[in-house]
Amino acid sequence: MTAGVGSGLTRARASLRRLPFLSRLMTRGSENGRAYLLLAPTVFWLGLFLLVPLVLVAITSLTVRGAYGETVYRWTLANYARFFEPLYVQILWRSLVVAFWTTAICLAVGYPFAYFLAQVPRRHRGTLLMLVIVPFWTNFLIRTYAWVVILRTTGVINTVLQALGLISEPLSLLYTPGAVLVGMVYGFLPFMVLPLYTSIEKLDHSLLEASSDLGAPPWRTFLRVTLPMTMPGVVAGTILVFIPALGMFVVPDLLGGARTMLIGNLIQNQFLTARNWQFGSAASIILMALVTVGLMAYARSFGFEGEELVG
Amino acid sequence: MDAIMIQLAGVTKAFGETVAVRNLNLTVFRGEFLTLLGPSGCGKTTTLRMIAGFEKPTEGEILLDGQPVEGLPPYRRDVNTVFQHYALFPHMTVLENVAFGLAMKHVPREEARRRALEALEMVQLAGFEGRRPRQLSGGQQQRVAVARAIVNRPKVLLLDEPLGALDLKLRKQMQVELKHLQQRLGITFIYVTHDQEEALTMSDRIAVMSGGVIEQLGTSEEIYHRPRTRFVADFIGETNLFTGQVVALSASGLTVETPALRLTVPATPEVSAGALVHVSVRPEAIRVRPEDASGSHGALVGAGTVGSNRLSGRLLEKTFIGAATRLVVEVDAGQLVTVQTHNGDSHSLRQGSPVTLTWEPEDSAVMVA
Ligand SMILES: Nc1ncnc2c1ncn2[C@@H]1O[C@H](COP(=O)(O)OP(=O)(O)OP(=O)(O)O)[C@@H](O)[C@H]1O
Ligand SMILES: [Mg+2]
């Protein structure tokens, strides 16, 4: 069991490290020839499972949907044009807002938590980190269903509040934007906490003492030293949360009502329900383009090179 | 020089079972350069950290400029620290590092900039203000750390082995520069080092620490020539130690008898007849010359002053150490004595040849064992 936790931890760390590495590939490219050689297997698998599907999606997005949902290979941009109808722009905007708040709340909750983690005595840290990671052992779908049980009118919260006599009518908690946000924050918090923990833990304690020594009260030390020094963790964490939050469809499906359709649901519906692969593909490509451009601008604005995100 | 700047009264610091500092009493005067000197783990850093406010004394009181500092966090103490590993902020430029303390005191931007540049000039780093700490050499980083502290004009500057990471040549240069800076600014320095030579050259007074207590507090000369404990004699510089019993007391001196030798040492008030004592003689206080070939002691009469100490022995080792020559002599009792001579004085001496060692009683120090 402990071994499982350990390797889970290692894997989580490794996947964290991969992200800045990828971002460096995106922004700079490597100057080192040997690095390319080492990359060969990665490049192969990425090519097979990322590039090929991506090309297929891109091609599909430019074709016409036949009467029965089949692909008619006639080139068109109509699928893209359709995305800019107010209904879909609104969905995109809503998705951005939800992803933004998810990220903001994860950061606000995750930072103090990661800070606390980094302060506790080393021997307790493993246990606490394990508690952060344990939820990953259960399927995300099932964990989200658990929130249905907690939030619904006959759910845990309402039952308890009614039993205590604090409310007479059950509150409608489920199928609200709030429920979606709760589910998202719950699901993505570890992705924020782990990179933050990594960078806070590395923080040289003597820098904080130096700041205090030079007359900075704790909150100014936090703003002038701790926060800037842990910015790589903040950037990594926000990216790790924002991007999947933007494409999320499970949580809004289960916890949100019809009014909380997000872009992830839209794409999923186009592929599975409406059987309009063409429009679904166009929406996917637009989302990806948006994320890529946004990500690069974001990383640039902090002046980060890959190395700094790693350490 | 007489105003008291820092006073530690009965300060004890325990970390669980470990007592890092034990009942420390220390007074530091305004503008003084005081050094805490001692081996690793003797509590030097802990003492500094209590003054800076990073550690809370388990017992006792610390007064800064007459005011108790108990309960004041580090950022409210008019004290600055130069950390052993500098602790420069890597995400700030040199200028931002140096101006940090001023910004915290809400000094207007322009004035802070001007004063920071001035401080950088003082440590001879003009022109480096735009660099990041990692773009500087160790010595330059050290200077930034000093500038960052002195720019605040603290009442006391605490320096924890500030030169520990530098090579010998740079160390010597920085020792001189730091001392000049201290004299120029008149800031009280409490300086931590385990390098006794550094302590001797820089300090107004030295507190020699061992195991959490101050073994001796005094000027460089006092510490060097009048060590009060065997630890101090041994730790400061190199010395020859003889252990014996006081067999005779007189106004002009004491006679100490070791199992095989009889030594004359200066009168020392705290020593009574019959006491077990250590006698310390510095290698450079001992004169050496070839013993008369006949081996007759008569040949030496008149060579030394009356009452001077005289031992005969055999030269075991002769090492050229640059400015001087180091000799190891086995004296009659089988004890080894180290002697440091001018290169010329030992020219004629051969390894294995019999020699005579002499020194004046005043050149030795007596400590109660
Ligand atoms: N935070 C701490 N917790 C427990 N023990 C400590 C702590 N800080 C110091 N000590 C102990 O207190 C004693 C004195 O430590 P201190 O750091 O003051 O020594 P020092 O004289 O500065 O040594 P050095 O020359 O190696 O820096 C040591 O035995 C050390 O192990
Ligand atoms: Mg120390």
PDB file of N, CA and C in Angstrom, chain B residues 3-8 26-30 32-34 188-190 205:
ATOM      1  N   ALA B   3      28.849  53.894  26.110  1.00  0.00           N
ATOM      2  CA  ALA B   3      27.418  53.614  26.167  1.00  0.00           C
ATOM      3  C   ALA B   3      27.187  52.149  25.821  1.00  0.00           C
ATOM      4  N   ILE B   4      26.295  51.532  26.566  1.00  0.00           N
ATOM      5  CA  ILE B   4      26.025  50.107  26.321  1.00  0.00           C
ATOM      6  C   ILE B   4      24.991  49.978  25.207  1.00  0.00           C
ATOM      7  N   MET B   5      25.305  49.175  24.211  1.00  0.00           N
ATOM      8  CA  MET B   5      24.385  48.989  23.099  1.00  0.00           C
ATOM      9  C   MET B   5      23.557  47.729  23.263  1.00  0.00           C
ATOM     10  N   ILE B   6      24.239  46.648  23.646  1.00  0.00           N
ATOM     11  CA  ILE B   6      23.533  45.363  23.798  1.00  0.00           C
ATOM     12  C   ILE B   6      23.911  44.755  25.126  1.00  0.00           C
ATOM     13  N   GLN B   7      22.920  44.250  25.798  1.00  0.00           N
ATOM     14  CA  GLN B   7      23.220  43.574  27.038  1.00  0.00           C
ATOM     15  C   GLN B   7      22.461  42.258  27.089  1.00  0.00           C
ATOM     16  N   LEU B   8      23.202  41.175  27.271  1.00  0.00           N
ATOM     17  CA  LEU B   8      22.573  39.872  27.474  1.00  0.00           C
ATOM     18  C   LEU B   8      22.739  39.522  28.937  1.00  0.00           C
ATOM     19  N   LEU B  26      26.684  39.177  28.647  1.00  0.00           N
ATOM     20  CA  LEU B  26      27.564  39.840  27.684  1.00  0.00           C
ATOM     21  C   LEU B  26      27.113  41.279  27.511  1.00  0.00           C
ATOM     22  N   THR B  27      28.072  42.175  27.540  1.00  0.00           N
ATOM     23  CA  THR B  27      27.772  43.579  27.294  1.00  0.00           C
ATOM     24  C   THR B  27      28.554  44.035  26.075  1.00  0.00           C
ATOM     25  N   VAL B  28      27.877  44.651  25.150  1.00  0.00           N
ATOM     26  CA  VAL B  28      28.544  45.168  23.958  1.00  0.00           C
ATOM     27  C   VAL B  28      28.342  46.675  23.919  1.00  0.00           C
ATOM     28  N   PHE B  29      29.443  47.390  23.722  1.00  0.00           N
ATOM     29  CA  PHE B  29      29.358  48.848  23.756  1.00  0.00           C
ATOM     30  C   PHE B  29      29.050  49.421  22.384  1.00  0.00           C
ATOM     31  N   ARG B  30      28.559  50.646  22.398  1.00  0.00           N
ATOM     32  CA  ARG B  30      28.238  51.341  21.153  1.00  0.00           C
ATOM     33  C   ARG B  30      29.488  51.485  20.287  1.00  0.00           C
ATOM     34  N   GLU B  32      31.304  49.249  19.079  1.00  0.00           N
ATOM     35  CA  GLU B  32      32.330  48.226  19.306  1.00  0.00           C
ATOM     36  C   GLU B  32      32.276  47.140  18.233  1.00  0.00           C
ATOM     37  N   PHE B  33      33.415  46.532  17.978  1.00  0.00           N
ATOM     38  CA  PHE B  33      33.488  45.362  17.112  1.00  0.00           C
ATOM     39  C   PHE B  33      33.743  44.169  18.019  1.00  0.00           C
ATOM     40  N   LEU B  34      32.670  43.442  18.314  1.00  0.00           N
ATOM     41  CA  LEU B  34      32.802  42.305  19.212  1.00  0.00           C
ATOM     42  C   LEU B  34      32.667  41.015  18.421  1.00  0.00           C
ATOM     43  N   THR B 188      27.740  49.271  15.650  1.00  0.00           N
ATOM     44  CA  THR B 188      28.175  48.183  16.520  1.00  0.00           C
ATOM     45  C   THR B 188      28.110  46.869  15.738  1.00  0.00           C
ATOM     46  N   PHE B 189      29.215  46.146  15.711  1.00  0.00           N
ATOM     47  CA  PHE B 189      29.255  44.863  14.998  1.00  0.00           C
ATOM     48  C   PHE B 189      29.329  43.726  16.003  1.00  0.00           C
ATOM     49  N   ILE B 190      28.493  42.727  15.821  1.00  0.00           N
ATOM     50  CA  ILE B 190      28.703  41.462  16.525  1.00  0.00           C
ATOM     51  C   ILE B 190      28.985  40.443  15.441  1.00  0.00           C
ATOM     52  N   ARG B 205      37.003  43.459  20.939  1.00  0.00           N
ATOM     53  CA  ARG B 205      37.006  42.449  21.989  1.00  0.00           C
ATOM     54  C   ARG B 205      36.511  41.131  21.414  1.00  0.00           C
TER      55      ARG B 205
END
